[in-house]
Coordinates of C-alpha atoms and ligand atoms in Angstrom, one line a residue:
X28 CA -8.2 6.3 -30.3
X29 CA -4.5 6.3 -29.7
X30 CA -1.8 4.7 -31.7
X31 CA -1.5 3.8 -35.4
X32 CA -0.2 0.4 -34.7
X33 CA -2.7 -2.2 -36.0
X34 CA -1.5 -4.9 -33.5
X35 CA -2.6 -5.0 -29.9
X36 CA -0.9 -2.8 -27.4
X37 CA 0.2 -4.3 -24.1
X38 CA 0.9 -2.3 -21.0
X39 CA 2.2 -3.4 -17.6
X40 CA 3.9 -1.9 -14.6
X41 CA 5.9 -3.2 -11.7
X42 CA 6.6 -1.5 -8.4
X43 CA 10.2 -0.9 -7.5
X44 CA 10.3 -2.1 -3.9
X45 CA 13.3 -4.4 -3.8
X46 CA 15.4 -6.9 -5.6
X47 CA 13.6 -9.2 -8.0
X48 CA 13.7 -12.9 -7.4
X49 CA 12.8 -16.2 -9.1
X50 CA 9.1 -15.6 -8.2
X51 CA 9.1 -12.5 -10.3
X52 CA 10.9 -14.3 -13.1
X53 CA 8.6 -17.2 -13.3
X54 CA 5.5 -15.2 -12.5
X55 CA 5.9 -12.0 -14.6
X56 CA 9.1 -11.5 -16.5
X57 CA 9.0 -14.7 -18.6
X58 CA 5.5 -13.7 -19.6
X59 CA 6.7 -10.2 -20.6
X60 CA 9.5 -11.7 -22.7
X61 CA 6.9 -13.8 -24.5
X62 CA 4.5 -10.9 -25.0
X63 CA 7.2 -8.5 -26.4
X64 CA 7.6 -10.8 -29.4
X65 CA 4.0 -10.6 -30.3
X66 CA 2.7 -7.2 -29.3
X67 CA 3.5 -3.6 -29.1
X68 CA 4.6 -3.6 -25.4
X69 CA 5.0 -0.8 -22.9
X70 CA 6.6 -1.8 -19.6
X71 CA 7.1 0.7 -16.8
X72 CA 8.6 1.2 -13.4
X73 CA 5.6 2.1 -11.3
X74 CA 7.4 4.4 -8.9
X75 CA 4.4 6.5 -8.0
X76 CA 2.5 3.4 -7.2
X77 CA 5.2 2.3 -4.8
X78 CA 4.8 5.6 -3.1
X79 CA 1.2 4.8 -2.2
X80 CA 2.4 2.2 0.2
X81 CA 6.0 3.1 0.8
X82 CA 5.8 6.9 1.3
X83 CA 7.4 6.6 4.7
X84 CA 10.5 4.8 3.3
X85 CA 10.6 6.3 -0.1
X86 CA 14.4 5.8 -0.3
X87 CA 13.7 2.1 -1.1
X88 CA 12.0 3.2 -4.3
X89 CA 15.0 5.3 -5.5
X90 CA 17.3 2.4 -4.6
X91 CA 15.2 -0.1 -6.5
X92 CA 14.4 1.7 -9.7
X93 CA 17.6 1.2 -11.6
X94 CA 18.3 -2.2 -10.1
X95 CA 14.8 -3.3 -11.2
X96 CA 15.5 -2.2 -14.8
X97 CA 18.8 -4.1 -14.8
X98 CA 16.9 -7.2 -13.6
X99 CA 14.3 -6.8 -16.4
X100 CA 17.1 -6.5 -19.0
X101 CA 18.9 -9.4 -17.5
X102 CA 15.8 -11.5 -17.7
X103 CA 15.5 -10.9 -21.4
X104 CA 13.1 -8.0 -21.6
X105 CA 14.3 -6.3 -24.8
X106 CA 14.3 -2.6 -25.3
X107 CA 14.4 -3.3 -29.1
X108 CA 10.9 -4.9 -28.8
X109 CA 9.3 -3.0 -25.9
X110 CA 9.3 0.5 -24.6
X111 CA 10.8 0.6 -21.1
X112 CA 10.2 3.7 -19.0
X113 CA 9.6 5.1 -15.5
X114 CA 6.2 6.3 -14.6
X115 CA 7.3 9.6 -13.1
X116 CA 9.3 10.5 -16.3
X117 CA 5.9 10.7 -18.0
X118 CA 4.1 13.2 -15.9
X119 CA 1.1 13.0 -18.3
X120 CA 0.0 10.0 -16.2
X121 CA -0.6 12.4 -13.3
X122 CA -2.6 14.9 -15.4
X123 CA -4.8 12.2 -16.8
X124 CA -5.3 10.7 -13.3
X125 CA -6.4 14.1 -12.0
X126 CA -8.9 14.7 -14.9
X127 CA -10.3 11.2 -14.5
X128 CA -10.7 11.7 -10.7
X129 CA -13.2 14.5 -11.5
X130 CA -15.6 12.0 -13.1
X131 CA -15.0 8.9 -11.0
X132 CA -17.6 8.2 -8.4
X133 CA -16.1 7.7 -4.9
X134 CA -18.0 4.4 -4.5
X135 CA -16.2 2.8 -7.4
X136 CA -12.9 3.2 -5.6
X137 CA -14.1 2.2 -2.2
X138 CA -15.5 -0.9 -3.8
X139 CA -12.2 -2.1 -5.3
X140 CA -11.3 -5.2 -3.2
X141 CA -7.6 -4.4 -2.8
X142 CA -8.5 -1.2 -1.0
X143 CA -9.8 -3.0 2.2
X144 CA -7.7 -6.2 1.7
X145 CA -4.4 -4.3 1.6
X146 CA -5.3 -2.1 4.5
X147 CA -5.9 -5.3 6.6
X148 CA -2.8 -7.0 5.3
X149 CA -0.4 -4.1 5.7
X150 CA -1.5 -3.1 9.2
X151 CA 1.9 -1.7 10.1
X152 CA 1.5 1.0 7.4
X153 CA -1.0 3.8 7.5
X154 CA -2.9 3.4 4.3
X155 CA -5.8 5.6 5.1
X156 CA -4.6 8.1 2.5
X157 CA -6.1 9.8 -0.4
X158 CA -3.4 8.5 -2.6
X159 CA -4.0 4.9 -1.6
X160 CA -7.7 5.1 -2.3
X161 CA -7.0 6.6 -5.7
X162 CA -4.2 4.3 -6.8
X163 CA -6.4 2.0 -8.9
X164 CA -7.5 5.1 -10.8
X165 CA -3.8 6.1 -11.3
X166 CA -3.5 2.6 -12.7
X167 CA -6.4 3.3 -15.0
X168 CA -4.6 6.5 -16.2
X169 CA -1.5 4.4 -16.8
X170 CA -3.4 2.1 -19.1
X171 CA -5.7 4.5 -20.8
X172 CA -3.0 7.0 -21.7
X173 CA -1.5 4.5 -24.0
X174 CA -4.7 3.2 -25.4
X175 CA -3.5 -0.2 -24.3
X176 CA -6.0 -2.9 -25.0
X177 CA -4.3 -5.8 -23.2
X178 CA -3.1 -5.6 -19.6
X179 CA -1.2 -8.6 -18.2
X180 CA -2.1 -8.8 -14.5
X181 CA -2.4 -11.4 -11.8
X182 CA -5.7 -12.3 -10.3
X183 CA -5.5 -9.6 -7.6
X184 CA -5.4 -6.9 -10.2
X185 CA -8.3 -7.9 -12.5
X186 CA -10.6 -5.6 -10.5
X187 CA -8.4 -2.7 -11.4
X188 CA -8.7 -3.4 -15.1
X189 CA -12.5 -3.7 -14.7
X190 CA -12.5 -0.3 -13.0
X191 CA -10.5 1.0 -15.9
X192 CA -13.1 -0.2 -18.4
X193 CA -15.9 1.5 -16.4
X194 CA -13.9 4.7 -16.2
X195 CA -13.2 4.7 -19.9
X196 CA -16.9 4.0 -20.7
X197 CA -18.0 6.8 -18.4
X198 CA -15.5 9.2 -19.9
X199 CA -16.6 8.4 -23.4
X200 CA -20.2 8.7 -22.4
X201 CA -19.6 12.1 -20.8
X202 CA -17.2 13.6 -23.3
X203 CA -17.4 11.5 -26.5
X204 CA -20.6 13.1 -27.7
X205 CA -21.2 15.0 -31.0
X206 CA -22.7 18.4 -30.4
X207 CA -26.4 18.2 -29.8
X208 CA -26.4 14.5 -28.9
X209 CA -27.6 15.1 -25.3
X210 CA -30.5 17.2 -26.4
X211 CA -31.5 14.7 -29.1
X212 CA -31.3 11.8 -26.6
X213 CA -33.3 13.7 -24.0
X214 CA -36.0 14.5 -26.5
X215 CA -36.2 10.8 -27.5
X216 CA -36.6 9.8 -23.8
X217 CA -39.7 12.1 -23.6
X218 CA -41.3 10.3 -26.5
X219 CA -41.5 7.1 -24.5
X220 CA -44.1 8.5 -22.1
X221 CA -43.7 9.3 -18.5
X222 CA -43.6 5.8 -17.0
X223 CA -41.1 4.3 -19.5
X224 CA -39.0 7.5 -19.4
X225 CA -38.6 7.2 -15.7
X226 CA -37.8 3.5 -15.9
X227 CA -35.1 4.2 -18.6
X228 CA -33.5 7.0 -16.5
X229 CA -33.4 4.7 -13.6
X230 CA -31.7 1.9 -15.6
X231 CA -29.2 4.5 -17.0
X232 CA -28.3 5.6 -13.5
X233 CA -27.9 2.0 -12.2
X234 CA -25.6 1.1 -15.0
X235 CA -23.5 4.3 -15.1
X236 CA -23.2 5.0 -11.5
X237 CA -23.2 1.5 -10.0
X238 CA -21.8 -0.4 -13.0
X239 CA -24.9 -2.7 -12.8
X240 CA -24.7 -4.8 -16.0
X241 CA -28.1 -6.3 -15.5
X242 CA -29.6 -2.9 -16.0
X243 CA -28.3 -2.8 -19.5
X244 CA -30.1 -5.9 -20.5
X245 CA -33.4 -4.6 -19.1
X246 CA -33.0 -1.3 -20.8
X247 CA -32.4 -3.0 -24.2
X248 CA -35.6 -4.9 -23.7
X249 CA -37.4 -1.8 -22.7
X250 CA -36.2 0.1 -25.8
X251 CA -37.2 -2.8 -28.1
X252 CA -40.8 -2.6 -26.8
X253 CA -41.2 1.1 -27.7
X254 CA -43.5 1.3 -30.7
X255 CA -43.4 5.1 -30.9
X256 CA -39.6 5.4 -31.2
X257 CA -38.0 5.8 -34.6
X258 CA -35.0 3.6 -35.2
X259 CA -32.6 6.5 -35.0
X260 CA -34.1 7.5 -31.6
X261 CA -33.8 3.9 -30.4
X262 CA -30.1 3.8 -31.5
X263 CA -29.5 7.1 -29.9
X264 CA -30.8 5.8 -26.6
X265 CA -28.8 2.6 -26.8
X266 CA -25.7 4.7 -27.4
X267 CA -26.7 7.1 -24.6
X268 CA -27.0 4.1 -22.3
X269 CA -23.6 2.5 -23.0
X270 CA -21.7 5.6 -23.6
X271 CA -20.8 4.5 -27.1
X272 CA -20.4 7.9 -28.5
X273 CA -17.0 8.7 -30.0
X274 CA -14.4 6.5 -28.4
X275 CA -11.8 8.6 -26.9
X276 CA -10.5 6.2 -24.3
X277 CA -10.1 2.5 -25.2
X278 CA -11.6 -0.1 -22.9
X279 CA -8.7 -2.6 -22.1
X280 CA -9.0 -6.3 -21.3
X281 CA -7.1 -8.1 -18.6
X282 CA -4.7 -10.8 -19.8
X283 CA -4.8 -13.0 -16.8
X284 CA -1.3 -14.2 -16.0
X285 CA -1.5 -17.7 -14.4
X286 CA -0.6 -17.5 -10.8
X287 CA 3.1 -18.2 -10.3
X288 CA 3.7 -21.7 -9.1
X289 CA 7.1 -20.7 -8.0
X290 CA 7.5 -21.9 -4.4
X291 CA 9.9 -20.3 -2.0
X292 CA 12.5 -22.0 0.1
X293 CA 9.9 -23.0 2.7
X294 CA 7.2 -24.2 0.3
X295 CA 5.1 -21.0 0.6
X296 CA 4.8 -18.8 -2.4
X297 CA 8.1 -17.1 -3.0
X298 CA 7.9 -13.6 -1.6
X299 CA 10.1 -11.0 0.0
X300 CA 7.8 -10.8 3.0
X301 CA 8.2 -14.5 3.7
X302 CA 12.0 -14.2 3.5
X303 CA 12.1 -17.3 1.3
X304 CA 13.5 -16.0 -1.9
X305 CA 16.4 -16.6 -4.3
X306 CA 17.1 -13.3 -6.0
X307 CA 18.0 -13.1 -9.7
X308 CA 21.5 -11.9 -8.8
X309 CA 22.0 -14.3 -5.8
X310 CA 25.7 -15.4 -5.7
X311 CA 26.0 -19.1 -6.8
X312 CA 27.4 -20.0 -3.4
X313 CA 24.4 -18.5 -1.7
X314 CA 22.1 -20.3 -4.1
X315 CA 23.8 -23.6 -3.0
X316 CA 23.7 -22.8 0.7
X317 CA 20.1 -21.7 0.6
X318 CA 19.0 -24.9 -1.3
X319 CA 21.1 -27.2 0.8
X320 CA 19.7 -25.9 4.1
X321 CA 16.1 -25.8 2.8
X322 CA 13.7 -27.8 4.9
X323 CA 12.5 -31.2 3.7
X324 CA 9.9 -33.7 4.8
X325 CA 10.1 -33.2 8.6
X326 CA 9.5 -36.9 9.2
X327 CA 12.7 -37.8 7.3
X328 CA 15.1 -37.3 10.2
X329 CA 17.8 -39.9 9.3
X330 CA 19.1 -40.8 5.9
X331 CA 17.6 -44.2 6.3
X332 CA 14.1 -42.9 7.0
X333 CA 11.9 -43.0 3.9
X334 CA 10.4 -39.6 2.9
X335 CA 7.2 -38.3 1.4
X336 CA 7.7 -35.9 -1.5
X337 CA 4.1 -34.7 -1.2
X338 CA 4.9 -32.9 2.1
X339 CA 8.4 -31.7 1.0
X340 CA 9.0 -28.2 -0.3
X341 CA 12.0 -29.5 -2.4
X342 CA 9.5 -31.6 -4.4
X343 CA 7.6 -28.5 -5.4
X344 CA 10.8 -27.2 -6.9
X345 CA 11.1 -30.4 -8.9
X346 CA 7.7 -29.7 -10.2
X347 CA 9.1 -26.5 -11.7
X348 CA 12.6 -27.6 -12.7
X349 CA 12.7 -31.4 -13.3
X350 CA 11.6 -33.5 -16.2
X351 CA 9.5 -36.7 -15.7
X352 CA 12.5 -39.0 -15.5
X353 CA 14.2 -37.0 -12.8
X354 CA 11.0 -36.7 -10.9
X355 CA 10.3 -40.4 -11.1
X356 CA 13.8 -41.2 -9.9
X357 CA 13.5 -38.7 -7.0
X358 CA 10.1 -40.0 -5.9
X359 CA 11.3 -43.6 -5.9
X360 CA 14.6 -42.8 -4.2
X361 CA 12.9 -40.7 -1.5
X362 CA 10.1 -43.1 -0.6
X363 CA 12.5 -46.0 -0.5
X364 CA 15.3 -44.1 1.3
X365 CA 17.7 -45.0 -1.5
X366 CA 18.7 -41.4 -2.1
X367 CA 19.5 -38.7 0.5
X368 CA 18.0 -35.2 0.5
X369 CA 21.3 -33.7 -0.6
X370 CA 21.3 -35.9 -3.7
X371 CA 17.8 -34.9 -4.3
X372 CA 18.5 -31.2 -3.9
X373 CA 21.5 -31.4 -6.2
X374 CA 19.2 -31.6 -9.2
X375 CA 17.6 -28.3 -8.1
X376 CA 20.9 -26.6 -7.4
X377 CA 22.1 -27.4 -10.9
X378 CA 18.8 -26.4 -12.6
X379 CA 18.7 -23.1 -10.7
X380 CA 22.3 -22.3 -11.4
X381 CA 21.8 -23.1 -15.0
X382 CA 18.8 -20.8 -15.2
X383 CA 20.5 -18.0 -13.4
X384 CA 23.8 -18.2 -15.3
X385 CA 22.8 -16.3 -18.5
X386 CA 20.7 -13.9 -16.5
X387 CA 23.6 -13.0 -14.2
X388 CA 25.9 -12.7 -17.1
X389 CA 23.6 -10.1 -18.7
X390 CA 23.1 -8.4 -15.4
X391 CA 26.8 -7.9 -15.0
X392 CA 27.0 -6.3 -18.5
X393 CA 24.4 -3.8 -17.6
X394 CA 25.8 -3.2 -14.1
X395 CA 29.1 -2.3 -15.7
X396 CA 27.3 0.1 -18.1
X397 CA 24.9 2.3 -16.1
X398 CA 24.9 4.9 -18.9
X399 CA 23.4 2.4 -21.3
X400 CA 20.7 1.5 -18.8
X401 CA 19.8 5.1 -18.4
X402 CA 19.8 5.7 -22.2
X403 CA 17.4 2.8 -22.6
X404 CA 15.0 4.3 -20.1
X405 CA 15.3 7.8 -21.5
X406 CA 14.5 6.6 -25.0
X407 CA 11.6 4.5 -23.7
X408 CA 10.3 7.5 -21.7
X409 CA 10.5 9.8 -24.7
X410 CA 8.6 7.3 -26.9
X411 CA 6.0 6.8 -24.2
X412 CA 5.7 10.5 -23.7
X413 CA 4.9 11.1 -27.3
X414 CA 2.0 8.7 -27.1
X415 CA 0.8 10.0 -23.8
X416 CA 0.9 13.6 -25.0
X417 CA -1.3 12.8 -27.9
X418 CA -3.9 11.1 -25.7
X419 CA -4.0 14.0 -23.3
X420 CA -4.4 16.4 -26.1
X421 CA -7.5 14.5 -27.2
X422 CA -8.8 14.3 -23.6
X423 CA -8.4 18.0 -23.1
X424 CA -10.2 18.7 -26.3
X425 CA -13.0 16.4 -25.5
X426 CA -13.4 17.9 -22.0
X427 CA -13.4 21.4 -23.5
X428 CA -10.1 22.3 -21.8
X429 CA -8.2 23.2 -24.9
X430 CA -8.3 26.9 -24.6
X431 CA -5.5 28.6 -26.4
Ligands
LIG7 N1 -0.6 -2.0 -9.5 C1 0.3 -2.9 -10.1 C2 0.9 -3.7 -9.0 O1 0.9 -3.3 -7.9 C3 1.4 -2.2 -10.9 C4 0.8 -1.4 -12.0 C5 0.7 -0.1 -11.9 C6 0.2 -1.9 -13.2 N2 0.1 0.4 -13.1 C7 -0.2 -0.7 -13.9 C8 0.0 -3.1 -13.8 C9 -0.9 -0.8 -15.1 C10 -0.6 -3.2 -15.0 C11 -1.1 -2.0 -15.6 O2 1.5 -4.8 -9.3
LIG8 FE1 12.3 -34.0 0.0 FE2 13.9 -34.9 -1.8 FE3 14.4 -35.3 0.8 FE4 12.4 -36.6 -0.4 S1 14.6 -36.8 -0.8 S2 12.4 -35.6 1.6 S3 11.7 -35.1 -1.8 S4 14.4 -33.4 -0.3

């Protein structure tokens, strides 16, 4: 196992594909800032991941890498509490990805939901590439190389963490054996008699190749019934089944980040592709303009028409930014037409500007000191690389590739 730190290790990555906005802040960055206080955190710029979808306009990646790091720092991600680095500065990720690719059944990758979903969603891009198919496995390498046991992700990425667990299990099963383990297990299988041996092998295959968890339960029951197996043999076969030999790679768990409730300027989820964002470094005048011109209840045409907050995107922003007193005042004022939409929006304008104030101040400090930003990333990359090298050394050893 990797790492001497007794506390949990957290790892997460973000793709550099443009400016970060309030959706990223509320959905991801605030969570990172919280996690860094509690755990040993590794946060990285997933530039190779961005390449799997943006290989045709890779300049966007280069343009976004440093800006994204500035946004992280501005949002309060602290290099004193977390290692910040760039994926491609730690080329060990690529080597582990390659080695894992040798033992990962193709079907596991084809079955990851995002593979087909994203191809459908991003029709304008040609995603029928080897790299795109393999990107969840690259993510597995990202996680496993640090022995991370907690991975904060959104709902859409949970399947990737699940894949990572299966890959780790399979790797440990294949390469985590003491010498002679296979032979001893094979001999034990024979002791069960032909019929049960065939059944056991069948269940083994179903679990290891298809990730069928039911098969494990059936196999446990089968082993429990075997009168002519010594306890050691039974334990050996349980271990054989679950790959619980020596643990080389740690199975991580997903830390599900609650879906961001941050609505965009049109009431849909805030996202660059909907063109409804307020970026973290949006100039205050633009923040005001964007919020003032934001659509409201379409039925509220004149100031004297009563409105309905439940169909108004501005109300959703009150849900994020306003306390109960403000919300109650707005609701009454809107439905009785005693306040105008500009009055209503003024609360949001103030709250957003107040939130962005310290973020933008910190951003300016880092913008003015690009050398400091680079030093932070170089230090983080060095620290990450030390851990990554150790893991790879163990992986090579276990695979029998440590010829010197
Ligand atoms: N795939 C993630 C995304 O698209 C980013 C990512 C890459 C990641 N590697 C990771 C997240 C490892 C968590 C852990 O958002
Ligand atoms: Fe929306 Fe506020 Fe106008 Fe009501 S008063 S319609 S909640 S912006």
